[in-house]
Coordinates of C-alpha atoms and ligand atoms in Angstrom, one line a residue:
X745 CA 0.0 0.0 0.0
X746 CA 1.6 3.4 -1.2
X747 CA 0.6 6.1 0.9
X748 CA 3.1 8.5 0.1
X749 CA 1.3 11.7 -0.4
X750 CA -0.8 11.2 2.2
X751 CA 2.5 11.4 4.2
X752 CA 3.0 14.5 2.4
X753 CA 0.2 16.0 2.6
X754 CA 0.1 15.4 6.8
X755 CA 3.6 16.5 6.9
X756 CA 2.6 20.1 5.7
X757 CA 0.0 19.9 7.6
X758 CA 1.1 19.7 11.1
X759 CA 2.7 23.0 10.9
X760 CA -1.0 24.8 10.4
X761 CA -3.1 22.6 12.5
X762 CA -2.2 21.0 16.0
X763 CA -1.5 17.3 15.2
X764 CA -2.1 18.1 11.5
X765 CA -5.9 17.6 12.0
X766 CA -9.0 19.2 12.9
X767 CA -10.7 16.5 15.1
X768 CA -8.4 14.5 17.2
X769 CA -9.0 11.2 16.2
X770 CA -8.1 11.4 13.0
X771 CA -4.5 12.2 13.4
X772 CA -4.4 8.0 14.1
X773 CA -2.2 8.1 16.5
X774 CA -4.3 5.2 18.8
X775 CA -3.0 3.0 15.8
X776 CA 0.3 4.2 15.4
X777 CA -0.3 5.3 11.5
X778 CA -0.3 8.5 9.5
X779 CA -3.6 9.7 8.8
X780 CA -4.7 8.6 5.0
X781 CA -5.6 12.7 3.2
X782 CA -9.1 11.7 1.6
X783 CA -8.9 12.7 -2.2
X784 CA -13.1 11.8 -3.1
X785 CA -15.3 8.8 -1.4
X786 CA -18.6 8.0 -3.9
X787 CA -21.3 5.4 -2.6
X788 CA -19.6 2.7 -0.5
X789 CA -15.9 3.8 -1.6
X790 CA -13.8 6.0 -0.4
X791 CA -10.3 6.7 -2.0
X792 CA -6.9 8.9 -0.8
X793 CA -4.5 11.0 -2.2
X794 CA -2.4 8.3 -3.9
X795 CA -5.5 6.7 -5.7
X796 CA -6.0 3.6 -2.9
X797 CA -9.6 2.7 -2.8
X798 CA -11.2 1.6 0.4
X799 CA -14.6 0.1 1.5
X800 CA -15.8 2.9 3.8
X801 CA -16.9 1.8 6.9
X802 CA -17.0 5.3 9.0
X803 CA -19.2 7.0 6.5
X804 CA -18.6 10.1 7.7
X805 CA -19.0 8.6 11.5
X806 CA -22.3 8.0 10.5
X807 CA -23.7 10.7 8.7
X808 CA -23.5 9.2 5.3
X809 CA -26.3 6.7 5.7
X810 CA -26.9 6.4 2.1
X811 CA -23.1 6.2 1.0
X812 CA -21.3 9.4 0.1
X813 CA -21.7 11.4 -2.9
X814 CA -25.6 10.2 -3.1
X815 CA -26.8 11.7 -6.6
X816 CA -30.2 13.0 -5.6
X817 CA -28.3 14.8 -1.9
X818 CA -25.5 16.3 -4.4
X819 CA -28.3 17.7 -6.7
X820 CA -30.2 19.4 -4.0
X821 CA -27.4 21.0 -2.5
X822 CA -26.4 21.9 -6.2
X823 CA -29.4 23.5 -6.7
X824 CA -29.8 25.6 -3.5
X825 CA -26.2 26.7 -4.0
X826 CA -27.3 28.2 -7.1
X827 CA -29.6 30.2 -4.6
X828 CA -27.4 31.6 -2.2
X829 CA -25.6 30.0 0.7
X830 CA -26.7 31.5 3.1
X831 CA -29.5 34.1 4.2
X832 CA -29.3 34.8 7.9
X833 CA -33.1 34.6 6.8
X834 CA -35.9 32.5 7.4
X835 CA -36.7 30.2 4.3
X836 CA -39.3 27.6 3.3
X837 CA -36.7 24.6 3.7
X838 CA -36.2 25.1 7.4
X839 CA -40.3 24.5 8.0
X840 CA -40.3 21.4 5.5
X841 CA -36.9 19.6 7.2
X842 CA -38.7 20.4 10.9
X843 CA -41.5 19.0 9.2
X844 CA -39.8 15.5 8.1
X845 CA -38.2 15.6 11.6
X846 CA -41.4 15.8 13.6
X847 CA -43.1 13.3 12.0
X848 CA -40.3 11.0 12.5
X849 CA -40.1 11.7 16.0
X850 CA -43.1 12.3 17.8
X851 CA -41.5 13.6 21.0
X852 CA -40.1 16.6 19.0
X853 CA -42.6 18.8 18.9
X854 CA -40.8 21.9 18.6
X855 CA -37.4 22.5 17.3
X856 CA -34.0 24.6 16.1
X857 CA -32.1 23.7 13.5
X858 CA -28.4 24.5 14.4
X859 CA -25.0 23.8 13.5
X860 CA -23.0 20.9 15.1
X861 CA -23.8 17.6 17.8
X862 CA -21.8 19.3 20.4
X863 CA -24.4 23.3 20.3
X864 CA -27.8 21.0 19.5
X865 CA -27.0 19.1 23.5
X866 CA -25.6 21.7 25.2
X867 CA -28.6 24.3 24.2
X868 CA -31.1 20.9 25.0
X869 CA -29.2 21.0 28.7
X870 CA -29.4 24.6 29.0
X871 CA -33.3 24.4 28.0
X872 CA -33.8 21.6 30.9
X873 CA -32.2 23.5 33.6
X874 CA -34.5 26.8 32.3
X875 CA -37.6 24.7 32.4
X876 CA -36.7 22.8 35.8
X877 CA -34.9 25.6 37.5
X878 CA -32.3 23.1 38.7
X879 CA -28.4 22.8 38.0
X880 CA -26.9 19.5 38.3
X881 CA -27.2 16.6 34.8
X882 CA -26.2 13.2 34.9
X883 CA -24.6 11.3 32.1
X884 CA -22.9 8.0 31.8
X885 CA -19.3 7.4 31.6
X886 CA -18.7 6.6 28.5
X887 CA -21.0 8.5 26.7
X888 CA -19.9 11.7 24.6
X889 CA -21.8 14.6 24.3
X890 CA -20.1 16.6 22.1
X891 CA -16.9 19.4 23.5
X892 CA -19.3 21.9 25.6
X893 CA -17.3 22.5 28.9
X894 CA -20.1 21.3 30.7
X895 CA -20.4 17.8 29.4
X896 CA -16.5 16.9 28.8
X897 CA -16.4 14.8 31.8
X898 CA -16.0 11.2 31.8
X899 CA -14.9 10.7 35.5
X900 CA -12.5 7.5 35.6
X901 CA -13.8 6.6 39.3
X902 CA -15.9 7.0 41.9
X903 CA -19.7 6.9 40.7
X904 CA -21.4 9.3 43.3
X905 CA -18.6 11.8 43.5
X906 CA -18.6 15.5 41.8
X907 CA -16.7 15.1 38.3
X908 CA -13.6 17.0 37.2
X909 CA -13.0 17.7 33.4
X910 CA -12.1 15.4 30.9
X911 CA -9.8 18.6 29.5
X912 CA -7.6 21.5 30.9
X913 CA -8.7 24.9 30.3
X914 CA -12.3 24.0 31.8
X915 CA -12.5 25.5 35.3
X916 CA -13.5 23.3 38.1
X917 CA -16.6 25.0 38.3
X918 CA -18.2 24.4 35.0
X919 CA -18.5 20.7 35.6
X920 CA -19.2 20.8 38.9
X921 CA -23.0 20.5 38.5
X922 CA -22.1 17.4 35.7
X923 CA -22.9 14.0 37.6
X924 CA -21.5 10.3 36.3
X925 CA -23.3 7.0 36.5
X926 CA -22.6 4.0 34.9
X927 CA -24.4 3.1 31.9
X928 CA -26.4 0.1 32.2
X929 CA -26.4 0.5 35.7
X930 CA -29.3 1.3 37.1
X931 CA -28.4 1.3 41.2
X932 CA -25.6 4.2 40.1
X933 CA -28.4 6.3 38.9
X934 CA -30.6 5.5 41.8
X935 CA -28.2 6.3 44.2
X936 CA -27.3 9.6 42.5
X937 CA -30.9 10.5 42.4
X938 CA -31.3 9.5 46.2
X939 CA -28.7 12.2 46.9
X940 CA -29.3 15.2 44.6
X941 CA -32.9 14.4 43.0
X942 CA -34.5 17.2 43.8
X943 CA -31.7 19.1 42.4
X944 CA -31.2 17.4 38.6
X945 CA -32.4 18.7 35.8
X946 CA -32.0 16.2 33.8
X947 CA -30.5 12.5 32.8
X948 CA -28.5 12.6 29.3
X949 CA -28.1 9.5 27.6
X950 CA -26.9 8.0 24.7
X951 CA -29.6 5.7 24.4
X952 CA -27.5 3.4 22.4
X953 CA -24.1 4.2 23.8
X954 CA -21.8 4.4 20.5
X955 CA -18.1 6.8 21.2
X956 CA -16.8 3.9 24.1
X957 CA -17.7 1.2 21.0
X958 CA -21.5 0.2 20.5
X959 CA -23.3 -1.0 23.8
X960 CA -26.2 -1.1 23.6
X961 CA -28.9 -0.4 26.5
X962 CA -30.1 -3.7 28.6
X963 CA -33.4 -3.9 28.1
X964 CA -34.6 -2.7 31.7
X965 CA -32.0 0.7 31.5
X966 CA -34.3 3.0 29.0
X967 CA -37.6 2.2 30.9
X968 CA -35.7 2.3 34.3
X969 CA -34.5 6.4 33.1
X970 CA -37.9 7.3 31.8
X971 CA -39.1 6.0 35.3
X972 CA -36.8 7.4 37.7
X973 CA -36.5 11.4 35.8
X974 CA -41.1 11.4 36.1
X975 CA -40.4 10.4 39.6
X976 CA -38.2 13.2 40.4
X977 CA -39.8 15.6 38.2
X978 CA -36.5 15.5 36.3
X979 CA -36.0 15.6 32.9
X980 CA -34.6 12.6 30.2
X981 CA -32.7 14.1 27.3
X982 CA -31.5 11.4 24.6
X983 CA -28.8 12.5 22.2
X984 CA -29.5 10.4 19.4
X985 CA -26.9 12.4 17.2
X986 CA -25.3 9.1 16.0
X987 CA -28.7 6.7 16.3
X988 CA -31.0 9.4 14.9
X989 CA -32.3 8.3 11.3
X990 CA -29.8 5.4 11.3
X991 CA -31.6 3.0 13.8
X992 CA -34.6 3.2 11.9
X993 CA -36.3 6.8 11.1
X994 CA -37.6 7.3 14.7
X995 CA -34.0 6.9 15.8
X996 CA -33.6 4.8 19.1
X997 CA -36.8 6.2 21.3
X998 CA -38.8 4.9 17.8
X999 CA -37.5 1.5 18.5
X1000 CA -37.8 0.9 22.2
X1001 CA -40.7 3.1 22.2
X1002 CA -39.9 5.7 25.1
X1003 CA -40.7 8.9 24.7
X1004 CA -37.7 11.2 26.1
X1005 CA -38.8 15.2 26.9
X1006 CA -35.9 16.6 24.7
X1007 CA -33.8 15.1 21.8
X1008 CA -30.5 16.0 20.1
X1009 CA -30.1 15.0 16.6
X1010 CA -27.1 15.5 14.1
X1011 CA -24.8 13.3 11.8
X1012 CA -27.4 12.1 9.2
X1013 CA -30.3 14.8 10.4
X1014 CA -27.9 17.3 7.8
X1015 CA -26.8 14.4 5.4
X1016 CA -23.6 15.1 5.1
X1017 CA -23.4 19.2 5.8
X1018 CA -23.1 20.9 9.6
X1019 CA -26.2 20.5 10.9
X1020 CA -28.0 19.7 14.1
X1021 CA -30.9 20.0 16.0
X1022 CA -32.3 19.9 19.1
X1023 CA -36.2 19.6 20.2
X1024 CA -38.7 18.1 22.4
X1025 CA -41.9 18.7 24.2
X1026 CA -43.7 22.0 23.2
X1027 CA -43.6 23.8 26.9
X1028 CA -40.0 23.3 27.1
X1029 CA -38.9 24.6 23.9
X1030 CA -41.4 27.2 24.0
X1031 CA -39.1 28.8 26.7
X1032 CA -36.3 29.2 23.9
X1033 CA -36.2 32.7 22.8
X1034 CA -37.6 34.8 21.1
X1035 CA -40.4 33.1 23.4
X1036 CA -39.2 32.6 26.4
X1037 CA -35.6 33.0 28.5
X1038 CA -33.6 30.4 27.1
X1039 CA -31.3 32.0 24.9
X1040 CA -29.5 30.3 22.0
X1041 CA -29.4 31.7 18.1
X1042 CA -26.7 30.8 15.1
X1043 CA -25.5 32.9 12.3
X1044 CA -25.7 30.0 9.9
X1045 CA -28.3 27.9 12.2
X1046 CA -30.9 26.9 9.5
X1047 CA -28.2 27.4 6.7
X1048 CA -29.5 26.3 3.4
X1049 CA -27.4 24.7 1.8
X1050 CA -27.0 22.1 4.8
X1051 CA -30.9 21.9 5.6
X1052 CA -31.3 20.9 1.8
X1053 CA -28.6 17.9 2.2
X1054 CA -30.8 17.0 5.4
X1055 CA -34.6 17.3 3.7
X1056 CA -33.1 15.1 0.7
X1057 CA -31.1 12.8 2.8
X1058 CA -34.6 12.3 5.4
X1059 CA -37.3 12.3 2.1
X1060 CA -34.9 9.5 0.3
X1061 CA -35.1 7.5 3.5
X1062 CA -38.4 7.9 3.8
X1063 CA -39.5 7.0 0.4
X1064 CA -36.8 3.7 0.4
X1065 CA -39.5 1.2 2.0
X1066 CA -37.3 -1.8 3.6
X1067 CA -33.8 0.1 3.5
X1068 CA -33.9 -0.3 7.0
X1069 CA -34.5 -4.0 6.7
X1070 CA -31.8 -4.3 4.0
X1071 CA -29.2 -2.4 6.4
X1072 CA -29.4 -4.8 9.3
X1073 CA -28.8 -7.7 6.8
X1074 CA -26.1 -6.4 5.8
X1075 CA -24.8 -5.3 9.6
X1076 CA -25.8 -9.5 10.5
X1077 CA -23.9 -10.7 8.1
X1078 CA -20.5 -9.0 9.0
X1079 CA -21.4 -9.3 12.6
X1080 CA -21.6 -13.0 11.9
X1081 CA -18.4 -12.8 9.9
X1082 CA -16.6 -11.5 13.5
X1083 CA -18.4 -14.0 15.8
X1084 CA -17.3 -16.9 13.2
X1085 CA -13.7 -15.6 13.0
X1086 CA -13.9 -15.8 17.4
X1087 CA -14.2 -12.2 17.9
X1088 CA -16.6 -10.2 20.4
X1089 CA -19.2 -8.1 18.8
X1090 CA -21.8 -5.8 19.6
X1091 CA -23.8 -4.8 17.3
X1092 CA -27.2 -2.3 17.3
X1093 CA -28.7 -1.9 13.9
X1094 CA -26.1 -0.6 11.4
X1095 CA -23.5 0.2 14.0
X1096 CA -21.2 -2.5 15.2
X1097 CA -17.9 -2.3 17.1
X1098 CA -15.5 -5.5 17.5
X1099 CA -14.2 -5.3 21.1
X1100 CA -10.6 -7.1 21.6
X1101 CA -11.6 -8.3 25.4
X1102 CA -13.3 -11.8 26.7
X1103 CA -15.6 -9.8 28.8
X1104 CA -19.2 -9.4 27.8
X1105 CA -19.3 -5.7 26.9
X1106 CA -22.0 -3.8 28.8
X1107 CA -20.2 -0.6 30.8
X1108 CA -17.4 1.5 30.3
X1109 CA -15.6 -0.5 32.9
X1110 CA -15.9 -3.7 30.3
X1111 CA -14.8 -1.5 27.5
X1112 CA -11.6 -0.2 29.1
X1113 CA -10.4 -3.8 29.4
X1114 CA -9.7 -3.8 25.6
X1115 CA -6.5 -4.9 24.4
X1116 CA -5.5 -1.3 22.4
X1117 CA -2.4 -2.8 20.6
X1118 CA -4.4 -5.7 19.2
X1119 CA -6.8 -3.2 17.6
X1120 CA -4.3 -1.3 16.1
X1121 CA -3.4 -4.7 14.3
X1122 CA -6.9 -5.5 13.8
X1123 CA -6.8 -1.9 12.0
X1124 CA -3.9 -1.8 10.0
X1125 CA -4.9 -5.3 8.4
X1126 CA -8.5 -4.1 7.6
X1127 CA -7.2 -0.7 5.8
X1128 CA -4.0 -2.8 3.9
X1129 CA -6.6 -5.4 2.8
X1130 CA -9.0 -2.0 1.5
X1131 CA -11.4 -1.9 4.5
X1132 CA -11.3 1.6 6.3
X1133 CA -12.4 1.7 9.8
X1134 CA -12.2 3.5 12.7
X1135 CA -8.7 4.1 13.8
X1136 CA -9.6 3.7 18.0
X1137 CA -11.3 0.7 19.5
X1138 CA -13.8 3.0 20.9
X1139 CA -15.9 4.0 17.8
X1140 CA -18.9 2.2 15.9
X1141 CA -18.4 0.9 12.1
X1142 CA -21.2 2.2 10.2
X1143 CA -22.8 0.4 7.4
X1144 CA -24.5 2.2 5.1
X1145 CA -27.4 1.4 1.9
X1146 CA -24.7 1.9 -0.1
X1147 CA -22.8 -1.2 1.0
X1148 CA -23.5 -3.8 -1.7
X1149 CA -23.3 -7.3 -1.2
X1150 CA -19.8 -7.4 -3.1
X1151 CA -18.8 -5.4 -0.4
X1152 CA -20.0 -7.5 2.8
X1153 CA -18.6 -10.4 1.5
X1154 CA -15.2 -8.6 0.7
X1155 CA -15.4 -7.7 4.4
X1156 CA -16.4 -10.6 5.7
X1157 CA -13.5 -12.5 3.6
X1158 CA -11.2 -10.0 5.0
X1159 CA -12.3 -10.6 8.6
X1160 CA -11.6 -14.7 8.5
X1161 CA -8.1 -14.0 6.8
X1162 CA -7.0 -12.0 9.9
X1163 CA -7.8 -14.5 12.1
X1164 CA -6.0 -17.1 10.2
X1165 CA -3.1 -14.5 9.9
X1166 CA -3.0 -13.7 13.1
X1167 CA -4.0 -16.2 15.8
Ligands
PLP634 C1 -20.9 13.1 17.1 C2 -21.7 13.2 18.4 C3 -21.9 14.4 19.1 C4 -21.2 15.7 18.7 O1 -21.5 16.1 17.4 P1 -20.6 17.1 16.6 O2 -21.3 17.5 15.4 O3 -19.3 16.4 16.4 O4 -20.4 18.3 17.5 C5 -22.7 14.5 20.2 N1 -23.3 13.4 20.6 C6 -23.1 12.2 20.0 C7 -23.8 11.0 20.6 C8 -22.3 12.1 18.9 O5 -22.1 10.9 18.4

């Protein structure tokens, strides 16, 4: 495999942008590689600067749902390009995508269209703690919320304690009122509740947990946070920015039918262009100005060009009866492939993460027992054999419409031969 302007290219680029990159893990050093300069990725391919072609399994870490370069997305971007790109105006595409996202998602009956994961949950938190009056959140280890100061705390240890920052440069103070539980653990919640109830706004969740790897939610864990947050008078906040449109159009909360008070979405919600969104029940948004005293607004929130990517992305998955259906085939059949060749899988929908432990993965605590410098192998055999996948053990492989079954198979071939290589 000759990689050599990619080299090049990340050369130059470390002296502009700090580790060359501008998202950290994409500079692949968890795999000990040089990050591969994308040149153009089209359907299920996506190729670098010195012409290799890859089988894309990040897809845009998820966004790309129906393979990149889609004709029909290109063509509506295209044509509202032609229009302007951008108005710092109201327009008619803003209503129809809120629209398409409404009907998909029942619980959102109000919402803002704005411009990344990480603003769509922290304005959802800030809207809880207006509505309930009350400071503190709990998340789950494990779970990632986007880079607000607020929620960049993981907290290695000690489940009831007050969390310190996952980052320097945020003061003490600004996570302070951020609370850890374990995910899938339902006593960790309970306790924190039993101490500072009366004083949480609201439990944030990934309701399919998908940046420590996939877990996904035992079944009791989902009904167990609706219960508890009613009980408190608390509120339940999913960020389905990953699961949203990619676990089936109403997202997780579709599937396991619980309805949350506020949802983030993102990733495929703007098909491809910076867009987010953030909604839920009508008396809580309501308080978002101009309306009320939650403040939150965007220069390019609503941006046209990106809220045509979503309404084509959202209509074509609408009108593709079964794609759904078709998706988790293709998701069993590599998740098969991994459990054949010996390897632990979990898998939810189109979103599967191989995790290089004997444990049963259910918590962060399972996940950190991961064997790091076995994924790194696992990695750097999938990309030279023309599969790209995440370069960190803790992030999903995405599988997308555009996978055909050339490609699965490819995969799954690829999968067996690094057993056989290997062990
Ligand atoms: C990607 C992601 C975010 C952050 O979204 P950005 O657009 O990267 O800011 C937040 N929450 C979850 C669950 C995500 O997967």
């Amino acid at each position: 495999m000759n990689t050599a302007k990619s080299e090049q290219l990340y050369k130059k680029a470390l002296n502009f942008m700090p580790g060359g990159v501008n998202s950290p893990v994409r500079a692949c050093r968890n795999v000990g590689t040089v990050p591969l300069f994308i040149d153009r990725a089209e359907g299920s391919k996506i190729y670098d600067a010195d012409g290799n072609e890859y089988i894309d399994y990040i897809c845009s870490w998820g966004a790309n749902i129906l393979g990149s370069a889609d004709r029909d997305v290109i063509s509506a971007v295209k044509s509202a390009c032609e229009r302007g790109l951008t108005f710092g105006a109201c327009h008619a595409g803003e209503t129809e995508l809120a629209q398409r996202i409404k009907r998909n998602f029942p619980s959102i009956e109000l919402l803002r269209l704005v411009n990344s994961g990480t603003e769509a949950v922290m304005s959802a938190v800030r809207a809880a703690r207006g509505f309930t009056h009350r400071d503190k959140i709990i998340k789950f280890e494990g779970c990632y919320h986007g880079h607000s100061d607020g929620l960049l705390v993981r907290a290695g240890s000690g489940l009831l304690t007050n969390s310190v920052p996952d980052s320097t440069g945020i003061p003490l103070g600004y996570t302070e009122n951020t609370l850890v539980a374990e995910y899938n653990n339902n006593d960790s919640v309970e306790k924190l509740f039993e101490k500072y109830g009366n004083e949480t706004a609201a439990v944030i969740v990934e309701p399919c947990a998908a940046n420590m790897g996939v877990v996904p939610p035992n079944p009791d864990f989902l009904p167990f946070l609706r219960e508890i947050t009613r009980r408190y008078n608390s509120l339940l906040i999913f960020d389905e920015v990953i699961t949203g449109f990619r676990i089936g159009l109403g997202g997780m909360q579709g599937k396991y039918k619980i309805t949350p008070d506020l949802t983030a979405l993102g990733k495929i919600a703007g098909g491809g262009m910076p867009l987010a969104v953030y909604g839920g029940k009508k008396d809580i948004m309501e308080l978002v100005a101009p309306l009320g005293s939650v403040y939150q607004a965007g220069t390019l929130s609503g941006n046209p060009a990106a809220v045509s990517a979503g309404n084509a992305t959202i209509k074509k998955l609408e009108e593709s009866p079964g794609i759904y259906s078709v998706l988790e085939e293709k998701s069993e059949k590599i998740e098969t492939a991994f459990k054949s060749a010996g390897l632990n899988v979990n898998r939810e929908g189109s979103l599967l993460t191989v995790f290089f432990t004997d444990r049963e993965v259910r918590t962060y605590s399972d996940v950190i027992t991961c064997d790091k410098a076995r994924y790194s192998e696992y990695y750097r055999f999938m990309l030279e054999n023309g599969i790209y996948i995440a370069p960190s053990q803790f992030e999903a492989m995405f599988v997308s419409a555009a996978h055909s079954d050339e490609d699965t198979e490819k995969t799954c071939d690829v999968i067996k031969n690094f057993m056989i290589k290997k062990f």
